[in-house]
Coordinates of C-alpha atoms and ligand atoms in Angstrom, one line a residue:
X161 CA 45.3 -90.5 80.5
X162 CA 45.3 -93.3 83.0
X163 CA 42.3 -95.6 83.3
X164 CA 43.5 -97.0 86.7
X165 CA 40.2 -96.6 88.6
X166 CA 38.0 -97.8 85.8
X167 CA 39.9 -101.0 85.5
X168 CA 39.9 -102.6 88.9
X169 CA 39.3 -106.3 89.3
X170 CA 38.5 -108.2 92.5
X171 CA 40.8 -111.2 92.7
X172 CA 43.7 -111.1 90.2
X173 CA 44.8 -114.3 88.6
X174 CA 48.5 -113.7 88.7
X175 CA 49.6 -116.9 86.9
X176 CA 47.5 -118.5 84.2
X177 CA 47.5 -122.3 84.8
X178 CA 47.2 -124.8 81.9
X179 CA 49.3 -126.6 79.3
X180 CA 52.2 -124.3 78.4
X181 CA 52.4 -123.3 74.7
X182 CA 54.9 -125.2 72.6
X183 CA 57.2 -122.2 72.4
X184 CA 57.8 -122.6 76.2
X185 CA 59.0 -126.2 75.6
X186 CA 61.2 -125.0 72.8
X187 CA 62.8 -122.2 74.9
X188 CA 63.3 -124.6 77.9
X189 CA 65.0 -127.2 75.7
X190 CA 67.1 -124.7 73.8
X191 CA 70.1 -124.6 76.1
X192 CA 69.9 -120.9 76.3
X193 CA 69.1 -120.2 72.7
X194 CA 71.5 -122.6 71.1
X195 CA 69.2 -125.4 70.0
X196 CA 70.9 -127.3 67.2
X197 CA 71.3 -124.2 65.1
X198 CA 75.1 -124.7 64.5
X199 CA 74.5 -128.3 63.2
X200 CA 71.5 -127.2 61.2
X201 CA 73.5 -124.5 59.5
X202 CA 75.9 -127.1 58.0
X203 CA 73.0 -129.1 56.5
X204 CA 72.9 -128.1 52.9
X205 CA 70.2 -130.6 51.9
X206 CA 67.7 -127.9 52.7
X207 CA 67.9 -124.1 52.5
X208 CA 65.9 -123.8 55.7
X209 CA 66.2 -124.6 59.4
X210 CA 64.3 -127.4 61.2
X211 CA 61.2 -126.3 63.1
X212 CA 62.6 -125.4 66.6
X213 CA 65.7 -123.8 65.1
X214 CA 63.6 -121.8 62.6
X215 CA 62.0 -120.3 65.7
X216 CA 65.1 -120.0 67.8
X217 CA 67.0 -118.0 65.1
X218 CA 64.6 -115.2 65.8
X219 CA 66.2 -114.4 69.1
X220 CA 69.4 -114.1 67.0
X221 CA 67.6 -111.5 64.9
X222 CA 66.5 -113.6 61.9
X223 CA 63.3 -114.9 60.4
X224 CA 63.1 -117.7 57.9
X225 CA 61.2 -116.6 54.9
X226 CA 60.6 -117.4 51.2
X227 CA 59.5 -115.3 48.3
X228 CA 55.7 -115.6 48.2
X229 CA 55.5 -114.4 44.6
X230 CA 57.2 -117.6 43.4
X231 CA 56.0 -120.0 46.1
X232 CA 53.2 -121.5 44.0
X233 CA 55.4 -121.9 41.0
X234 CA 58.1 -123.7 43.0
X235 CA 55.4 -126.0 44.5
X236 CA 54.2 -126.9 41.0
X237 CA 57.8 -127.8 40.2
X238 CA 58.0 -129.9 43.4
X239 CA 60.7 -127.7 44.8
X240 CA 61.0 -126.7 48.4
X241 CA 60.2 -123.0 49.0
X242 CA 63.3 -120.9 48.3
X243 CA 64.2 -120.5 51.9
X244 CA 66.2 -117.5 53.0
X245 CA 66.5 -115.4 56.1
X246 CA 65.5 -111.8 56.8
X247 CA 67.9 -110.2 59.3
X248 CA 66.9 -107.3 61.6
X249 CA 69.8 -105.4 63.2
X250 CA 69.9 -104.1 66.8
X251 CA 70.3 -100.3 66.7
X252 CA 69.1 -98.6 69.9
X253 CA 67.8 -95.2 68.9
X254 CA 68.4 -95.9 65.2
X255 CA 71.9 -94.4 65.0
X256 CA 74.3 -95.7 62.4
X257 CA 77.7 -94.3 61.3
X258 CA 78.6 -93.7 57.7
X259 CA 81.3 -96.4 57.6
X260 CA 78.7 -98.9 59.0
X261 CA 76.3 -97.8 56.4
X262 CA 78.8 -98.4 53.6
X263 CA 79.4 -101.9 54.8
X264 CA 75.7 -102.8 55.0
X265 CA 75.2 -101.2 51.6
X266 CA 77.8 -103.5 50.1
X267 CA 76.4 -106.6 51.9
X268 CA 72.9 -105.8 50.5
X269 CA 74.4 -105.7 47.0
X270 CA 76.5 -108.8 47.3
X271 CA 74.5 -111.2 49.3
X272 CA 70.7 -110.3 49.5
X273 CA 68.3 -111.4 46.8
X274 CA 66.4 -108.1 46.9
X275 CA 69.4 -105.8 46.9
X276 CA 67.7 -103.4 49.3
X277 CA 68.1 -102.1 52.8
X278 CA 64.7 -101.8 54.4
X279 CA 64.2 -99.2 57.2
X280 CA 61.7 -100.5 59.7
X281 CA 59.0 -98.9 61.9
X282 CA 61.4 -99.6 64.9
X283 CA 64.4 -97.6 63.9
X284 CA 66.6 -100.2 62.4
X285 CA 67.2 -101.9 59.0
X286 CA 66.4 -105.3 57.6
X287 CA 68.2 -107.4 54.9
X288 CA 65.7 -109.6 53.0
X289 CA 66.7 -112.7 51.2
X290 CA 70.0 -114.0 52.7
X291 CA 70.7 -117.6 51.7
X292 CA 71.9 -120.1 54.3
X293 CA 75.5 -120.3 53.1
X294 CA 75.9 -116.6 53.6
X295 CA 74.3 -116.2 57.1
X296 CA 77.5 -116.6 59.1
X297 CA 79.3 -114.2 56.8
X298 CA 76.6 -111.7 57.4
X299 CA 76.9 -111.8 61.2
X300 CA 80.7 -111.6 61.0
X301 CA 80.5 -108.7 58.6
X302 CA 78.2 -106.9 60.9
X303 CA 80.3 -107.8 64.0
X304 CA 83.4 -106.2 62.3
X305 CA 81.6 -102.9 62.1
X306 CA 80.1 -103.1 65.6
X307 CA 76.6 -104.2 64.8
X308 CA 74.7 -107.2 66.1
X309 CA 71.2 -108.5 65.7
X310 CA 70.7 -110.0 69.2
X311 CA 67.2 -110.0 70.5
X312 CA 65.6 -108.1 67.7
X313 CA 62.9 -110.8 67.5
X314 CA 61.6 -113.5 69.7
X315 CA 60.4 -113.5 73.3
X316 CA 62.8 -110.8 74.6
X317 CA 63.1 -107.1 74.9
X318 CA 63.5 -105.8 71.3
X319 CA 65.4 -102.9 69.7
X320 CA 64.9 -99.9 72.1
X321 CA 63.5 -96.8 70.4
X322 CA 64.4 -93.2 71.0
X323 CA 62.9 -90.0 69.6
X324 CA 65.1 -89.4 66.5
X325 CA 65.1 -85.8 65.6
X326 CA 68.2 -84.3 67.3
X327 CA 67.0 -80.7 67.4
X328 CA 67.7 -80.4 71.1
X329 CA 71.0 -82.2 70.9
X330 CA 72.0 -82.4 74.5
X331 CA 68.6 -83.8 75.6
X332 CA 68.6 -86.1 72.7
X333 CA 72.0 -87.4 73.5
X334 CA 71.0 -88.1 77.1
X335 CA 67.8 -89.9 76.0
X336 CA 69.8 -91.9 73.4
X337 CA 72.3 -93.0 76.1
X338 CA 69.4 -94.3 78.2
X339 CA 68.0 -96.1 75.2
X340 CA 71.3 -97.8 74.7
X341 CA 71.7 -98.6 78.4
X342 CA 68.2 -100.1 78.5
X343 CA 68.9 -102.2 75.5
X344 CA 72.2 -103.5 77.0
X345 CA 70.7 -104.1 80.4
X346 CA 67.7 -106.1 79.1
X347 CA 69.7 -108.2 76.5
X348 CA 69.9 -112.0 76.9
X349 CA 73.2 -112.8 78.6
X350 CA 73.5 -116.2 76.8
X351 CA 76.7 -116.5 74.7
X352 CA 74.8 -118.4 72.0
X353 CA 75.0 -115.6 69.5
X354 CA 78.8 -115.2 69.8
X355 CA 79.4 -119.0 69.7
X356 CA 77.2 -119.8 66.7
X357 CA 77.8 -116.9 64.5
X358 CA 81.1 -115.4 65.5
X359 CA 82.8 -118.7 66.3
X360 CA 83.7 -117.6 69.8
X361 CA 84.9 -120.2 72.3
X362 CA 82.3 -122.2 74.0
X363 CA 82.5 -121.6 77.7
X364 CA 80.9 -124.4 79.7
X365 CA 78.7 -122.7 82.4
X366 CA 75.3 -123.3 83.8
X367 CA 74.2 -120.0 82.3
X368 CA 71.7 -118.0 84.2
X369 CA 69.7 -115.3 82.6
X370 CA 69.2 -113.1 85.7
X371 CA 66.5 -110.9 84.2
X372 CA 64.9 -112.9 81.4
X373 CA 65.0 -116.4 83.0
X374 CA 65.6 -119.7 81.4
X375 CA 62.5 -119.6 79.3
X376 CA 62.8 -115.9 78.5
X377 CA 59.7 -113.7 78.3
X378 CA 56.2 -115.0 77.5
X379 CA 56.1 -113.0 74.4
X380 CA 57.9 -110.1 72.6
X381 CA 58.5 -107.0 74.6
X382 CA 59.1 -103.4 73.4
X383 CA 60.7 -100.4 75.1
X384 CA 61.1 -96.8 74.1
X385 CA 62.5 -93.5 75.3
X386 CA 60.5 -90.6 74.0
X387 CA 61.0 -86.8 74.1
X388 CA 57.7 -84.9 74.1
X389 CA 56.1 -83.1 72.3
X390 CA 57.1 -85.6 69.6
X391 CA 55.6 -89.0 69.8
X392 CA 57.5 -90.2 66.7
X393 CA 58.1 -93.6 68.2
X394 CA 54.4 -94.2 69.0
X395 CA 54.5 -95.0 72.7
X396 CA 51.1 -96.8 72.7
X397 CA 52.5 -99.5 70.5
X398 CA 55.0 -100.4 73.2
X399 CA 55.1 -102.4 76.5
X400 CA 57.3 -100.0 78.3
X401 CA 57.9 -96.3 77.7
X402 CA 60.1 -93.7 79.4
X403 CA 58.8 -90.3 78.7
X404 CA 61.6 -87.8 79.1
X405 CA 61.0 -85.0 81.6
X406 CA 63.5 -82.1 81.2
X407 CA 64.2 -79.0 83.3
X408 CA 66.2 -76.3 81.6
X409 CA 67.1 -78.6 78.7
X410 CA 68.5 -81.3 81.1
X411 CA 66.9 -84.7 81.6
X412 CA 65.7 -85.1 85.2
X413 CA 63.5 -88.2 85.1
X414 CA 60.9 -90.1 83.2
X415 CA 57.1 -90.7 83.3
X416 CA 56.6 -94.4 82.8
X417 CA 53.9 -95.8 80.6
X418 CA 53.3 -99.5 80.6
X419 CA 51.2 -101.9 78.5
X420 CA 50.8 -100.6 75.0
X421 CA 50.5 -102.9 72.0
X422 CA 48.7 -103.0 68.7
X423 CA 48.2 -106.6 67.4
X424 CA 45.0 -108.5 67.3
X425 CA 43.5 -111.5 65.5
X426 CA 40.6 -111.1 63.1
X427 CA 37.5 -112.6 64.8
X428 CA 39.1 -113.2 68.2
X429 CA 37.6 -110.8 70.7
X430 CA 40.1 -111.7 73.4
X431 CA 42.7 -109.8 71.4
X432 CA 42.8 -106.0 70.9
X433 CA 45.1 -103.1 70.4
X434 CA 45.6 -101.2 73.7
X435 CA 47.1 -97.9 74.9
X436 CA 49.8 -97.9 77.5
X437 CA 48.9 -96.8 81.1
X438 CA 50.5 -94.1 83.0
X439 CA 52.3 -95.5 86.1
X440 CA 53.8 -92.1 87.2
X441 CA 57.2 -90.3 87.5
X442 CA 60.5 -91.7 88.5
X443 CA 63.9 -90.0 88.9
X444 CA 66.7 -90.9 86.5
X445 CA 68.6 -93.1 88.9
X446 CA 65.7 -95.5 89.1
X447 CA 65.4 -96.1 85.4
X448 CA 67.1 -99.5 85.1
X449 CA 65.5 -100.8 88.3
X450 CA 62.0 -99.9 87.0
X451 CA 62.7 -101.4 83.6
X452 CA 63.9 -104.6 85.2
X453 CA 60.9 -104.7 87.5
X454 CA 58.4 -104.3 84.7
X455 CA 60.2 -106.9 82.6
X456 CA 60.4 -109.4 85.4
X457 CA 56.8 -108.9 86.5
X458 CA 55.7 -109.6 83.0
X459 CA 58.1 -112.5 82.9
X460 CA 56.5 -114.1 86.0
X461 CA 52.9 -113.1 85.4
X462 CA 52.5 -113.1 81.6
X463 CA 50.4 -115.8 80.1
X464 CA 52.6 -118.7 79.0
X465 CA 49.6 -120.9 78.1
X466 CA 48.0 -118.8 75.3
X467 CA 50.4 -116.8 73.2
X468 CA 47.6 -114.7 71.8
X469 CA 47.1 -113.2 75.3
X470 CA 50.7 -113.2 76.4
X471 CA 51.8 -109.6 76.0
X472 CA 52.0 -107.2 78.8
X473 CA 48.8 -105.4 77.8
X474 CA 46.8 -108.5 78.5
X475 CA 48.7 -109.2 81.8
X476 CA 47.7 -105.6 82.9
X477 CA 44.1 -106.2 82.0
X478 CA 44.0 -109.6 83.8
X479 CA 45.7 -108.8 87.1
X480 CA 44.6 -105.1 87.2
X481 CA 46.8 -102.1 86.7
X482 CA 47.1 -101.3 90.4
X483 CA 48.3 -104.8 91.2
X484 CA 50.9 -104.7 88.4
X485 CA 52.1 -101.3 89.4
X486 CA 52.4 -102.2 93.1
X487 CA 54.5 -105.2 92.2
X488 CA 56.8 -103.0 90.1
X489 CA 57.2 -100.6 93.0
X490 CA 58.0 -103.5 95.3
X491 CA 60.6 -105.1 92.9
X492 CA 62.2 -101.8 92.0
X493 CA 62.2 -100.3 95.5
X494 CA 60.5 -97.1 94.2
X495 CA 57.2 -95.3 94.7
X496 CA 55.9 -93.7 91.5
X497 CA 55.3 -90.0 92.0
X498 CA 52.5 -88.2 90.1
X499 CA 53.3 -87.9 86.5
X500 CA 54.8 -84.6 85.3
X501 CA 52.9 -82.7 82.7
X502 CA 53.7 -83.2 79.0
X503 CA 51.8 -83.3 75.7
X504 CA 52.3 -85.1 72.4
X505 CA 51.5 -82.9 69.5
X506 CA 53.0 -84.7 66.5
X507 CA 54.2 -88.1 65.3
X508 CA 55.5 -87.6 61.8
X509 CA 59.1 -86.6 61.0
X510 CA 59.8 -83.0 60.0
X511 CA 61.5 -83.1 56.6
X512 CA 64.3 -80.9 55.3
X513 CA 67.0 -79.1 57.3
X514 CA 66.8 -78.2 61.0
X515 CA 69.6 -76.6 63.0
X516 CA 70.6 -78.2 66.3
X517 CA 71.5 -76.2 69.4
X518 CA 75.1 -77.3 68.9
X519 CA 75.4 -75.5 65.6
X520 CA 75.2 -78.7 63.5
X521 CA 72.5 -79.3 60.9
X522 CA 70.3 -82.3 60.3
X523 CA 68.6 -83.2 57.1
X524 CA 65.5 -85.5 57.3
X525 CA 64.9 -87.5 54.1
X526 CA 61.5 -89.0 53.3
X527 CA 62.0 -92.6 52.3
X528 CA 58.7 -94.1 51.0
X529 CA 58.0 -97.4 52.8
X530 CA 61.6 -97.2 54.2
X531 CA 62.8 -99.1 51.1
X532 CA 66.3 -98.1 50.2
X533 CA 66.9 -99.4 46.7
X534 CA 68.0 -98.1 43.3
X535 CA 64.6 -97.5 41.7
X536 CA 64.3 -96.5 38.1
X537 CA 65.1 -92.8 37.9
X538 CA 65.4 -92.7 41.7
X539 CA 68.7 -94.3 42.8
X540 CA 68.1 -93.9 46.5
X541 CA 70.6 -96.5 47.6
X542 CA 73.4 -95.1 45.6
X543 CA 72.5 -91.7 46.9
X544 CA 72.7 -92.6 50.6
X545 CA 76.0 -94.4 49.9
X546 CA 77.4 -91.3 48.2
X547 CA 76.5 -89.2 51.2
X548 CA 78.0 -91.8 53.5
X549 CA 81.3 -91.5 51.7
X550 CA 81.7 -87.8 52.6
X551 CA 79.5 -87.4 55.7
X552 CA 81.2 -86.7 59.0
X553 CA 78.2 -87.0 61.4
X554 CA 75.9 -90.0 61.6
X555 CA 72.6 -91.3 60.2
X556 CA 69.5 -91.8 62.2
X557 CA 66.8 -94.2 61.2
X558 CA 63.4 -93.0 62.4
X559 CA 60.4 -95.0 63.6
X560 CA 58.5 -93.7 60.6
X561 CA 60.9 -95.6 58.2
X562 CA 62.8 -92.4 57.3
X563 CA 66.4 -91.4 57.4
X564 CA 68.1 -88.3 59.0
X565 CA 71.6 -87.2 58.0
X566 CA 72.6 -85.8 61.3
X567 CA 75.4 -83.6 62.5
X568 CA 76.3 -81.8 59.3
X569 CA 78.6 -78.8 59.5
X570 CA 77.4 -75.6 57.8
X571 CA 80.2 -75.9 55.2
X572 CA 79.1 -79.4 54.1
X573 CA 75.4 -78.7 53.8
X574 CA 75.3 -77.7 50.2
X575 CA 77.2 -80.7 48.9
X576 CA 75.1 -83.1 50.9
X577 CA 71.9 -81.5 49.8
X578 CA 73.0 -81.7 46.2
X579 CA 73.7 -85.4 46.4
X580 CA 70.3 -86.0 48.0
X581 CA 68.5 -84.0 45.3
X582 CA 70.4 -85.7 42.5
X583 CA 69.4 -89.1 43.7
X584 CA 65.7 -88.5 44.5
X585 CA 66.2 -88.5 48.2
X586 CA 65.0 -84.9 48.5
X587 CA 62.0 -84.0 46.5
X588 CA 60.0 -80.8 47.3
X589 CA 57.0 -82.1 45.5
X590 CA 56.2 -84.9 48.0
X591 CA 52.9 -84.1 49.7
X592 CA 52.4 -84.0 53.4
X593 CA 49.8 -86.7 52.9
X594 CA 52.6 -89.0 51.5
X595 CA 54.9 -88.0 54.3
X596 CA 52.3 -89.0 56.9
X597 CA 51.4 -92.4 55.3
X598 CA 53.0 -95.6 56.2
X599 CA 52.8 -99.3 55.4
X600 CA 54.3 -102.5 56.7
X601 CA 56.3 -104.8 54.4
X602 CA 53.7 -107.5 53.7
X603 CA 54.1 -109.3 50.3
X604 CA 56.3 -110.8 49.0
X605 CA 58.5 -111.6 52.0
X606 CA 56.1 -111.6 55.0
X607 CA 54.7 -115.1 55.6
X608 CA 51.8 -113.6 57.6
X609 CA 50.5 -111.1 55.0
X610 CA 46.9 -111.4 54.0
X611 CA 46.9 -108.4 51.7
X612 CA 49.4 -106.1 50.0
X613 CA 50.7 -103.1 52.1
X614 CA 54.0 -101.7 51.0
X615 CA 53.3 -102.3 47.3
X616 CA 49.7 -100.9 47.7
X617 CA 50.6 -97.7 49.5
X618 CA 52.1 -95.5 46.8
X619 CA 49.1 -95.6 44.5
X620 CA 46.7 -95.4 47.4
X621 CA 48.4 -92.2 48.5
X622 CA 48.2 -90.7 45.0
X623 CA 44.5 -91.4 44.9
X624 CA 44.0 -89.9 48.4
X625 CA 45.9 -86.8 47.3
X626 CA 43.4 -86.4 44.4
X627 CA 40.5 -86.8 46.9
X628 CA 42.0 -84.2 49.2
X629 CA 42.4 -81.7 46.3
X630 CA 38.8 -82.4 45.1
X631 CA 37.5 -81.3 48.5
X632 CA 39.8 -78.3 48.8
X633 CA 42.1 -79.7 51.5
X634 CA 45.1 -80.5 49.4
X635 CA 47.5 -79.0 51.8
X636 CA 46.3 -81.0 54.8
X637 CA 46.9 -84.6 55.6
X638 CA 45.3 -87.6 57.3
X639 CA 47.5 -90.1 59.2
X640 CA 47.0 -93.1 56.9
X641 CA 48.5 -96.4 57.6
X642 CA 48.2 -99.8 56.0
X643 CA 49.1 -103.2 57.3
X644 CA 48.9 -106.5 55.5
X645 CA 47.4 -108.3 58.5
X646 CA 46.1 -107.5 61.9
X647 CA 49.5 -107.8 63.6
X648 CA 49.8 -104.1 63.0
X649 CA 53.5 -103.7 62.0
X650 CA 52.7 -100.5 60.2
X651 CA 50.9 -99.2 63.3
X652 CA 47.6 -98.8 61.5
X653 CA 46.0 -99.2 64.9
X654 CA 47.1 -95.7 65.9
X655 CA 46.2 -94.1 62.6
X656 CA 43.4 -91.6 61.7
X657 CA 42.6 -94.0 58.8
X658 CA 43.9 -97.5 59.4
X659 CA 43.6 -100.3 56.8
X660 CA 44.1 -103.8 58.0
X661 CA 44.5 -106.6 55.5
X662 CA 41.7 -109.2 55.5
X663 CA 42.4 -111.1 52.3
X664 CA 43.8 -110.4 48.8
X665 CA 42.7 -106.8 47.9
X666 CA 40.4 -106.6 51.0
X667 CA 40.8 -104.4 54.0
X668 CA 39.0 -103.6 57.3
X669 CA 38.9 -99.9 57.7
X670 CA 39.4 -98.3 61.1
X671 CA 38.9 -94.6 61.9
X672 CA 39.4 -92.3 64.8
X673 CA 43.1 -92.2 65.8
X674 CA 44.5 -88.8 66.6
X675 CA 47.5 -86.7 65.6
X676 CA 49.3 -87.2 68.9
X677 CA 48.9 -91.0 68.7
X678 CA 47.0 -91.4 72.0
X679 CA 43.7 -92.9 70.7
X680 CA 43.0 -96.4 69.2
X681 CA 40.8 -96.3 66.1
X682 CA 37.6 -98.2 65.8
X683 CA 36.2 -100.5 63.1
X684 CA 34.2 -98.5 60.5
X685 CA 33.8 -100.9 57.5
X686 CA 34.8 -104.6 57.0
X687 CA 36.1 -106.3 53.9
X688 CA 36.3 -103.3 51.7
X689 CA 38.1 -103.7 48.3
X690 CA 40.5 -101.1 47.0
X691 CA 37.8 -99.2 45.0
X692 CA 35.6 -99.3 48.1
X693 CA 38.4 -97.8 50.2
X694 CA 38.6 -94.8 47.9
X695 CA 34.8 -94.4 47.8
X696 CA 34.7 -94.4 51.6
X697 CA 37.6 -92.0 51.9
X698 CA 36.0 -89.7 49.3
X699 CA 32.7 -89.5 51.3
X700 CA 34.5 -89.0 54.6
X701 CA 36.8 -86.3 53.3
X702 CA 33.9 -84.4 51.8
X703 CA 32.2 -84.3 55.2
X704 CA 35.4 -83.4 57.0
X705 CA 36.1 -80.6 54.6
X706 CA 32.7 -79.0 54.9
X707 CA 31.6 -79.8 58.5
X708 CA 34.7 -79.7 60.6
X709 CA 35.5 -77.2 63.4
X710 CA 38.5 -74.9 63.0
X711 CA 41.7 -76.9 62.7
X712 CA 39.9 -80.1 63.6
X713 CA 41.9 -83.2 62.6
X714 CA 40.3 -85.9 60.5
X715 CA 40.4 -88.5 63.4
X716 CA 38.9 -86.0 65.9
X717 CA 36.2 -85.2 63.4
X718 CA 35.2 -88.8 63.0
X719 CA 34.8 -89.1 66.8
X720 CA 33.0 -85.8 67.4
X721 CA 30.5 -86.5 64.6
X722 CA 30.0 -90.1 65.8
X723 CA 31.0 -91.6 62.5
X724 CA 32.7 -94.1 64.9
X725 CA 32.5 -94.3 68.7
X726 CA 35.6 -93.6 70.8
X727 CA 37.7 -96.4 72.1
X728 CA 38.5 -95.3 75.7
X729 CA 39.2 -98.7 77.3
X730 CA 40.2 -101.2 74.6
X731 CA 39.0 -104.3 76.5
X732 CA 35.5 -102.8 76.9
X733 CA 35.1 -100.6 73.8
X734 CA 37.2 -102.0 70.9
X735 CA 34.9 -104.8 69.9
X736 CA 31.5 -103.5 71.2
Ligands
SRM158 FE1 56.1 -106.8 63.0 C1 55.7 -110.1 62.9 C2 57.7 -106.8 60.1 C3 57.0 -103.6 63.6 C4 53.7 -106.5 65.5 N1 56.6 -108.3 61.7 C5 56.4 -109.6 61.9 C6 57.2 -110.4 60.8 C7 58.5 -110.8 61.3 C8 56.4 -111.7 60.3 C9 56.7 -113.0 61.0 O1 56.5 -113.1 62.2 O2 57.1 -113.9 60.3 C10 57.2 -109.3 59.7 C11 58.4 -109.5 58.7 C12 58.0 -108.9 57.4 C13 59.2 -108.7 56.5 O3 59.2 -109.5 55.5 O4 60.1 -107.9 56.7 C14 57.2 -108.1 60.5 N2 57.2 -105.6 62.1 C15 57.8 -105.7 60.8 C16 58.4 -104.4 60.3 C17 59.6 -104.7 59.4 C18 57.3 -103.6 59.6 C19 57.8 -102.5 58.8 O5 57.3 -102.3 57.7 O6 58.7 -101.7 59.2 C20 58.7 -103.8 61.7 C21 60.0 -104.2 62.2 C22 60.3 -103.5 63.5 C23 61.6 -103.8 64.1 O7 62.6 -103.3 63.5 O8 61.7 -104.5 65.1 C24 57.6 -104.3 62.5 N3 55.5 -105.4 64.3 C25 55.9 -104.1 64.3 C26 55.0 -103.3 65.1 C27 55.1 -101.8 65.2 C28 56.0 -101.3 66.3 O9 56.5 -102.1 67.1 O10 56.1 -100.1 66.5 C29 54.1 -104.1 65.6 C30 52.8 -103.7 66.5 C31 53.2 -103.3 67.8 C32 53.0 -104.5 68.8 O11 54.0 -105.2 68.9 O12 51.9 -104.6 69.3 C33 54.4 -105.4 65.1 N4 54.9 -108.2 64.0 C34 53.9 -107.8 65.0 C35 53.3 -109.1 65.4 C36 52.1 -109.2 66.4 C37 52.6 -109.3 67.8 C38 51.5 -109.6 68.8 O13 51.5 -108.9 69.8 O14 50.7 -110.5 68.5 C39 53.9 -110.1 64.6 C40 53.5 -111.6 64.7 C41 53.9 -112.3 65.9 O15 54.8 -111.8 66.6 O16 53.4 -113.4 66.1 C42 54.9 -109.5 63.8
SF4_159 FE1 53.5 -109.0 57.9 FE2 51.2 -108.5 59.1 FE3 53.4 -107.4 60.0 FE4 52.4 -106.6 57.7 S1 51.4 -106.4 59.7 S2 54.6 -107.1 58.1 S3 51.6 -108.4 56.9 S4 53.0 -109.5 60.0

């Protein structure tokens, strides 16, 4: 699992010297994340924020966007882009209560231009299309129901993930509590959010961010708590992972994995997706110390000159894993023990009902692309709201963009199931292929999209289902993920087939991820159009169906038969 010995370097460069990136100046001058956001908010001459503020609002959980479908038309009419913000909430472990759901459901109807709630690959929801005059109202509405959006974007520790399926309720509850503690512990301490959005009193202090520092982290940082054998939160996409180790159903400690991340830039070989490395086992009472030590080591050693090489994964490869780990041990006052044994056997969500050990029942609903909206003949949004009106447990958003209705008493099962069925939230005809396919948002809201993803996936899956049936493997599935650009938000870089947008209608095709999510796929074909994608998948599935070993997954097959070579160490193998 670890590649410690293979990755030694002689003289580690702990700090990259050079002209700091402009984001560093912006953070330094921001007065702990305030900038001039409050003044900018009052300026109604433009629907947007000025350049520094448009970056700073990210740490408050918002991105400035415009609808790309109408951008050219507005340009022709000499109008500024129809600026709005996307909000991403902070929901450690993805848990949301029914009354909170009803409030966000109403806000989406009343104040967002798309009218949807979008479940994300990191266990939270996004509103798309909130206009400037409604932003403050949005934060105040959320605040009233106990939700904030602090640090869900920007150079900070983001929403902390936790395995979502609460089959083993006690263990899940403990893991969830750690996810929440980690989230709180690593949050910015600045009061900027409360002052700007909630109108709280300005307290004059020379604020110190004891963990994050005045200029925060060099780049975004992602943390998870995972309960094997499920790897639903995809540890290798994350900077810092706590793998739950249980004895007799009780959490006793964590294996710590550091340095995962999936983004890269087309044509830039200094960037690559990378798995996290195994640092070893720690007892529970050292969890926060270790988290803080990893974060502060990355804070001090991360590359603040080149943002493309700023994430923890590059720091590890630059300074060497042994050096980074020794520094974490020093700062945390802990020696990592040998990792305890565990295995990841699945990543997808298991749909339908499961019974928890506490006698409660949980219903996992498949939500295609995580888009909760009233579609024609499929009023998903109304359906979830109807359930929220009678549900006594909670909802859990999964890292695969799905929704679990958790904690249902036996007596309430039938009614909840009926509502779900009536609104298209529960559909026995959905194939396992569809359930194991995922796409990022991409067009029309994402400014970085190069190709379609969310709007492309449904038809692509239908076509792949036809291919699987043609080759007598209709009941099987391939982990298929599409992202509109190489940033990897739909985690295509951990898929068995990953499609990465290259340009309109064009994708780079990667093969070779595995079911447990522990292998990075490798480039197979470049610049393939949608028809070409299907032709390639058809040829590959034909071979898989006829030449595979017993129970051999598609990704494993492509590696064994050398259709692509295996990526063992990303820095060395990914671009070779
Ligand atoms: Fe992401 C940027 C959407 C998960 C790597 N991501 C964006 C932005 C905000 C575009 C932007 O910067 O202006 C996208 C907004 C689209 C929209 O209109 O909503 C966006 N990312 C998403 C979401 C909503 C995808 C989804 O379909 O669910 C996910 C929200 C997660 C959340 O709730 O916090 C999302 N993004 C991811 C993941 C997957 C994960 O974390 O499990 C990754 C890859 C893992 C990783 O970080 O390596 C990811 N997003 C990025 C990157 C590349 C970061 C890097 O290391 O270079 C960017 C661009 C950037 O930061 O410069 C980005
Ligand atoms: Fe946008 Fe690219 Fe992320 Fe897709 S992968 S949401 S296109 S940034």
